[in-house]
Short mmCIF file of C-alpha atoms and ligand atoms in Angstrom, two decimals:
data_model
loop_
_atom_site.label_atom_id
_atom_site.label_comp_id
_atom_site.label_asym_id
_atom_site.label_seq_id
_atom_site.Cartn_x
_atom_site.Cartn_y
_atom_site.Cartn_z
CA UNK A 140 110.96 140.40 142.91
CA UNK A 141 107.89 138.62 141.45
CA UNK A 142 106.32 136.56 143.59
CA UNK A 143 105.40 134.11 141.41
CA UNK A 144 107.41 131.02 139.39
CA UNK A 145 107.70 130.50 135.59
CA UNK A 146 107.96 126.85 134.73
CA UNK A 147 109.36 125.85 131.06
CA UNK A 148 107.37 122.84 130.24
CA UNK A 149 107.87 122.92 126.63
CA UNK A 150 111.41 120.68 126.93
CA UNK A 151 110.18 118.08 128.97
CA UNK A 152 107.15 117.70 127.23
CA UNK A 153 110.05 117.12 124.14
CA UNK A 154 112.00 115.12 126.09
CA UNK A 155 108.88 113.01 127.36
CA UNK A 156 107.68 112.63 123.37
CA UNK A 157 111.17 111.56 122.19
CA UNK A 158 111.33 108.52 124.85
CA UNK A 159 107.97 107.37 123.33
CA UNK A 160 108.69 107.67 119.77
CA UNK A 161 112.35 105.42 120.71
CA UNK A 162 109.54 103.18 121.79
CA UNK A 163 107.51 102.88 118.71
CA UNK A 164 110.59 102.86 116.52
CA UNK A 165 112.18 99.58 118.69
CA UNK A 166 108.85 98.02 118.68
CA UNK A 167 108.16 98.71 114.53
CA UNK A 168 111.99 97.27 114.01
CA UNK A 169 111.02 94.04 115.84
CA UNK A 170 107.79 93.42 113.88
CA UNK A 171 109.08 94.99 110.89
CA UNK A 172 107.39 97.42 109.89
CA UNK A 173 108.66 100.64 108.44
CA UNK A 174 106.93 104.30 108.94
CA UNK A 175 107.99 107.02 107.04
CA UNK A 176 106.11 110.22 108.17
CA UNK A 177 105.29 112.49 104.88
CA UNK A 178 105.10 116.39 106.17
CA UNK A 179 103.87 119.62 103.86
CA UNK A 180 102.07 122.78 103.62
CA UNK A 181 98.08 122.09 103.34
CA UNK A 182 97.62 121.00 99.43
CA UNK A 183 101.19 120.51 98.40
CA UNK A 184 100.56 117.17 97.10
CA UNK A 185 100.29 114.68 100.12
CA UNK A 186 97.46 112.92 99.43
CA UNK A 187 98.37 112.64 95.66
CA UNK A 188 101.81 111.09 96.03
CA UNK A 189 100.37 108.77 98.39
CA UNK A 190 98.66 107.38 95.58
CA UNK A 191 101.83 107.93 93.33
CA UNK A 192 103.62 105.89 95.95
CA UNK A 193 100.80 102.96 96.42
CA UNK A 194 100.79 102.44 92.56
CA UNK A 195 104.54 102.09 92.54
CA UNK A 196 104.91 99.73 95.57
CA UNK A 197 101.53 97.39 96.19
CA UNK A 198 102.75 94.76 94.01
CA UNK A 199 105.89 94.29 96.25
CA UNK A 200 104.83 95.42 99.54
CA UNK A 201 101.87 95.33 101.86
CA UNK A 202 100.91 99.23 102.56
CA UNK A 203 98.67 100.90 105.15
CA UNK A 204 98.24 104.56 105.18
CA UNK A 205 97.54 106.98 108.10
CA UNK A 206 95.47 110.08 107.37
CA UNK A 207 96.01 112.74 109.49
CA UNK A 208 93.59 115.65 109.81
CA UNK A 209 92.24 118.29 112.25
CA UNK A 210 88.90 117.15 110.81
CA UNK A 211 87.30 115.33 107.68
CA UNK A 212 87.66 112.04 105.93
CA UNK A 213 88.04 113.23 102.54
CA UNK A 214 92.02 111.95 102.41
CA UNK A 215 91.02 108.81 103.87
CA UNK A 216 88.06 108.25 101.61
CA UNK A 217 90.27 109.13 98.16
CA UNK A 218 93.07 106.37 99.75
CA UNK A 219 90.62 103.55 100.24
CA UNK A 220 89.51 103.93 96.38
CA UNK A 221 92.59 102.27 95.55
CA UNK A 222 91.97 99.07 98.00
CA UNK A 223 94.69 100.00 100.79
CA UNK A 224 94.52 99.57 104.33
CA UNK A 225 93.63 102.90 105.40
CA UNK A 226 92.86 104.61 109.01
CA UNK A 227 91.48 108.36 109.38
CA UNK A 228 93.27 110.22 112.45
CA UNK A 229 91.67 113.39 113.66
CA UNK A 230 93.66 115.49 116.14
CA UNK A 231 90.77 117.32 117.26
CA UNK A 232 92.49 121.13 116.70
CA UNK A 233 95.94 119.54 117.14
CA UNK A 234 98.38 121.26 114.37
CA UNK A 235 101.00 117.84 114.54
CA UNK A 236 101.12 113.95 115.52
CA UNK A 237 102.90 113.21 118.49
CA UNK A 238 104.29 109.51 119.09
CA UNK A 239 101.76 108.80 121.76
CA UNK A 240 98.64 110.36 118.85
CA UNK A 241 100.82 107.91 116.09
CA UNK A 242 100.66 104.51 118.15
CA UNK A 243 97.25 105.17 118.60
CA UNK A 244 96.95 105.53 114.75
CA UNK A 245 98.97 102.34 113.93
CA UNK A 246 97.21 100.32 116.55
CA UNK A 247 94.03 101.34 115.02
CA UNK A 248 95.54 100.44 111.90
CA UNK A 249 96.69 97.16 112.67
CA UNK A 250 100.09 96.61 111.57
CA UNK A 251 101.76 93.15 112.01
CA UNK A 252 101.01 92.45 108.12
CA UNK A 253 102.01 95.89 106.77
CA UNK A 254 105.67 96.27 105.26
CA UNK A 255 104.85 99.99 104.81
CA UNK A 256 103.24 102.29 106.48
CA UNK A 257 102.99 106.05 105.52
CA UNK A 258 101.57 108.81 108.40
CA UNK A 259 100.19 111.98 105.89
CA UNK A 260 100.42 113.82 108.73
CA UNK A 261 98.62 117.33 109.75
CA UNK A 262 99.13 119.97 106.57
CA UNK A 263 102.01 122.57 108.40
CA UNK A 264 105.26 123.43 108.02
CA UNK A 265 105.76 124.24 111.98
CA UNK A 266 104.57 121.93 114.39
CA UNK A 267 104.71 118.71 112.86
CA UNK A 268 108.82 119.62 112.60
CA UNK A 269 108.80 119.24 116.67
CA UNK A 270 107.56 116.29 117.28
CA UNK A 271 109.21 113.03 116.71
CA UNK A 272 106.58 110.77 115.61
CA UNK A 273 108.41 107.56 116.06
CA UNK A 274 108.81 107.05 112.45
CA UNK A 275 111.90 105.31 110.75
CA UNK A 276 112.18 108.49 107.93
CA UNK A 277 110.82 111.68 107.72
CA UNK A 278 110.09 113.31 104.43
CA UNK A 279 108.75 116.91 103.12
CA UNK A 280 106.50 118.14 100.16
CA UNK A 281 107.15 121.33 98.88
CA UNK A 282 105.35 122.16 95.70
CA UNK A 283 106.20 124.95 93.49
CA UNK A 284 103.70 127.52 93.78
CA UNK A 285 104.55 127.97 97.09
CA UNK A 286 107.70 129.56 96.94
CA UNK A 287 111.72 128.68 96.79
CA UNK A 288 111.75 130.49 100.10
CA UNK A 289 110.15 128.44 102.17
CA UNK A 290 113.55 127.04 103.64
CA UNK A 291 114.56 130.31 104.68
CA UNK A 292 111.18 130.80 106.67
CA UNK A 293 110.83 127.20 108.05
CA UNK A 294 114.11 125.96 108.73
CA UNK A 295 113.67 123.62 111.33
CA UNK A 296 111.40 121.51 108.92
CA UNK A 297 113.55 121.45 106.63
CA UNK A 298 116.30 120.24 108.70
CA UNK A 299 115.19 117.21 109.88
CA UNK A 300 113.87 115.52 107.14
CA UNK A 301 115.77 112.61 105.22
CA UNK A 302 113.81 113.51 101.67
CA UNK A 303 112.61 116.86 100.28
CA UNK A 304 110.39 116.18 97.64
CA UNK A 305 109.40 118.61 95.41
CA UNK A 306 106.18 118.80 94.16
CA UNK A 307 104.49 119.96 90.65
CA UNK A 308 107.39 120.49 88.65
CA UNK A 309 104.48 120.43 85.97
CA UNK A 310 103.49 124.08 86.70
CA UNK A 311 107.05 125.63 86.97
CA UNK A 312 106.71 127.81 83.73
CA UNK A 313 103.57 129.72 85.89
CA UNK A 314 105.76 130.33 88.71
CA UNK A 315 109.22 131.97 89.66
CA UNK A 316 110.96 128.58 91.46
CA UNK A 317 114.86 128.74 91.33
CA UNK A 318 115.43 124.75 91.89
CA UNK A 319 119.45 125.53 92.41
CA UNK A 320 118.23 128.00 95.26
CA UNK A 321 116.20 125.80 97.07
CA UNK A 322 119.28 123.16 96.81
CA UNK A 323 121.23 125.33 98.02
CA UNK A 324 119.34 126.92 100.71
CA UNK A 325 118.22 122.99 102.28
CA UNK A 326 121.75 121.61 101.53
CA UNK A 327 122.85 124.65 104.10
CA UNK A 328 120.52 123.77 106.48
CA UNK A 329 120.64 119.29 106.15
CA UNK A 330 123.99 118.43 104.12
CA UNK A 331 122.13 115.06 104.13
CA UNK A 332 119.32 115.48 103.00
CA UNK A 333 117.77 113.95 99.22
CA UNK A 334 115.95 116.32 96.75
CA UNK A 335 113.72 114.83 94.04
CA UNK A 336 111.69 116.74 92.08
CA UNK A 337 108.28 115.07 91.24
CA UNK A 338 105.19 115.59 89.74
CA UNK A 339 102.44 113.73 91.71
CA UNK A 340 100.32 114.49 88.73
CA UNK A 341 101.99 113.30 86.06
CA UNK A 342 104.04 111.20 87.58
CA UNK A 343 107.52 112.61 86.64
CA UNK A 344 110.22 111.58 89.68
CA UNK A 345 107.99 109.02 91.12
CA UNK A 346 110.11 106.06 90.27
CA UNK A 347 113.08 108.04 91.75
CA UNK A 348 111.21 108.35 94.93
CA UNK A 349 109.69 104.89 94.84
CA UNK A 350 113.49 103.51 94.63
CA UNK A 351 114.31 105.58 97.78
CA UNK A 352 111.94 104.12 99.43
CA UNK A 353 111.68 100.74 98.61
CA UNK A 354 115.53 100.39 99.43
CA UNK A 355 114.64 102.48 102.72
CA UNK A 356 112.03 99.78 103.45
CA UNK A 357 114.21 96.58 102.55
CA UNK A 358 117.23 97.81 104.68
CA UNK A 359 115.20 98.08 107.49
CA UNK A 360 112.54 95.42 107.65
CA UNK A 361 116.00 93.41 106.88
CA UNK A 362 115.32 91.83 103.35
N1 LIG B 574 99.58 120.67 88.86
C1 LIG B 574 99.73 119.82 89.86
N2 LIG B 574 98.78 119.72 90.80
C2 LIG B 574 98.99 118.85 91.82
C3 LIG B 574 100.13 118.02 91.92
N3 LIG B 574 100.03 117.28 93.04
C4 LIG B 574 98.88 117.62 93.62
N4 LIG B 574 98.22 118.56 92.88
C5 LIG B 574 96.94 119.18 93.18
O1 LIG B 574 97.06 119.97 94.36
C6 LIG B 574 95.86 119.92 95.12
C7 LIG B 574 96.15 119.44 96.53
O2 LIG B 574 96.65 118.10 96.45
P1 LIG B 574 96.56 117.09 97.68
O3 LIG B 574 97.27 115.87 97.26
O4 LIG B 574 95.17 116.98 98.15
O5 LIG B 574 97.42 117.89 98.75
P2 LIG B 574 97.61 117.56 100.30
O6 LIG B 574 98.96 118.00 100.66
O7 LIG B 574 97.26 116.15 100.57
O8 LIG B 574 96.52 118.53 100.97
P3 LIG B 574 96.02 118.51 102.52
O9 LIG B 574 95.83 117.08 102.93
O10 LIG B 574 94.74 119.27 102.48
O11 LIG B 574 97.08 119.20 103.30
C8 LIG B 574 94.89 119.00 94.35
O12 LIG B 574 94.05 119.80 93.53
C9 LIG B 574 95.84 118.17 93.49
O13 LIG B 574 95.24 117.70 92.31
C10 LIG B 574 101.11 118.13 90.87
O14 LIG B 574 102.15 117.47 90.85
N5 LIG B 574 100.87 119.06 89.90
MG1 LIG B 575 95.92 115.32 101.92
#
């Protein structure tokens, strides 16, 4: 027999992460505020639907962004060209936000005026899928060129998000993307779940997207 103990600390570090993002989310329903955290692959088109999304909504809604990176304020700096509220998170080597990591980030922000408030969090398809970040919805990027696969390798992302966007739709005639396959593939995995194909370029699917959340945000800020 060993004489030594192995201690699983991974589920009660969950455990401990999900009590403080029920925290954030009761608080952010009592000053109503909604967070949507907005998950991809590094350059699937985060930072440029942010933008998408900003244009659609600022002249209904008061927005603040959280830019999440393991270093750099390059998102942070191309979101404050357009005049939002904007806050520049860096995990220091972290691959994910936590709920504890997000308060931080809205405190910093300053919420109490902001109807909206989107986390781009860390670019991965892994570890950001673990952690409940205390937000109200949870949505994906995944952008053509990388693949109608990716639901079969990262299934756990793609299972607990409320939206799948996906992402240059422009550049599908360079690529082999079967749309019905990735449908079918996330519909297995999250009968839920929304698909909208966009282009944050050229802004195909945007006002689809805006809708969603716009009615997300009214429903529950409660007007
Ligand atoms: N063709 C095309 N290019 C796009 C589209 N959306 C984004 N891009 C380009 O993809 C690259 C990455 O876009 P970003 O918006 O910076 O991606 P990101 O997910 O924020 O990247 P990270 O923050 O580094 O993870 C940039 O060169 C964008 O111009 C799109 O719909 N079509
Ligand atoms: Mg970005």
């Amino acid at each position: 027999m060993d004489n030594y103990k192995v201690l699983e600390i991974k589920r009660s570090v969950f455990d401990d992460n999900d009590r403080q993002a029920e925290l954030l989310r009761n608080e952010l329903k009592k000053e109503q505020t909604f967070l949507l955290n907005l998950m991809s692959s590094p350059g699937s088109g985060k930072t440029t639907t942010v933008l998408r999304t900003i244009e659609a909504l600022k002249d209904e809604m008061t927005i603040g962004i959280l830019e999440a990176d393991i270093d750099s304020d390059v998102d942070a700096r191309t979101v404050s060209g357009t005049g939002t509220k904007v806050i520049q998170l860096h995990t220091g080597g972290m691959c994910h936000l936590d709920a504890g990591m997000t308060r931080q980030g809205l405190l910093g922000l300053g919420t109490a005026d902001v109807d909206l408030t989107i986390l781009e969090n860390v670019g991965n398809l892994v570890c950001p899928a673990e952690f409940d970040t205390g937000a109200v919805k949870n949505a994906m990027i995944l952008s053509v060129p990388e693949g109608d696969d990716k639901p079969l390798k990262y299934p756990l992302m793609f299972s607990i998000v409320d939206v799948l966007l996906i992402n240059k739709i422009d550049a599908v005639d360079y690529f082999d993307f079967d749309f019905e396959a990735v449908k079918a593939r996330v519909t297995k995995l999250n009968p839920a779940i929304r698909v909208i194909p966009i282009s944050a370029k050229t802004g195909t699917g945007i006002d689809e997207w805006a809708d969603w959340l716009r009615n997300e945000v009214r429903i529950w800020n409660g007007n």
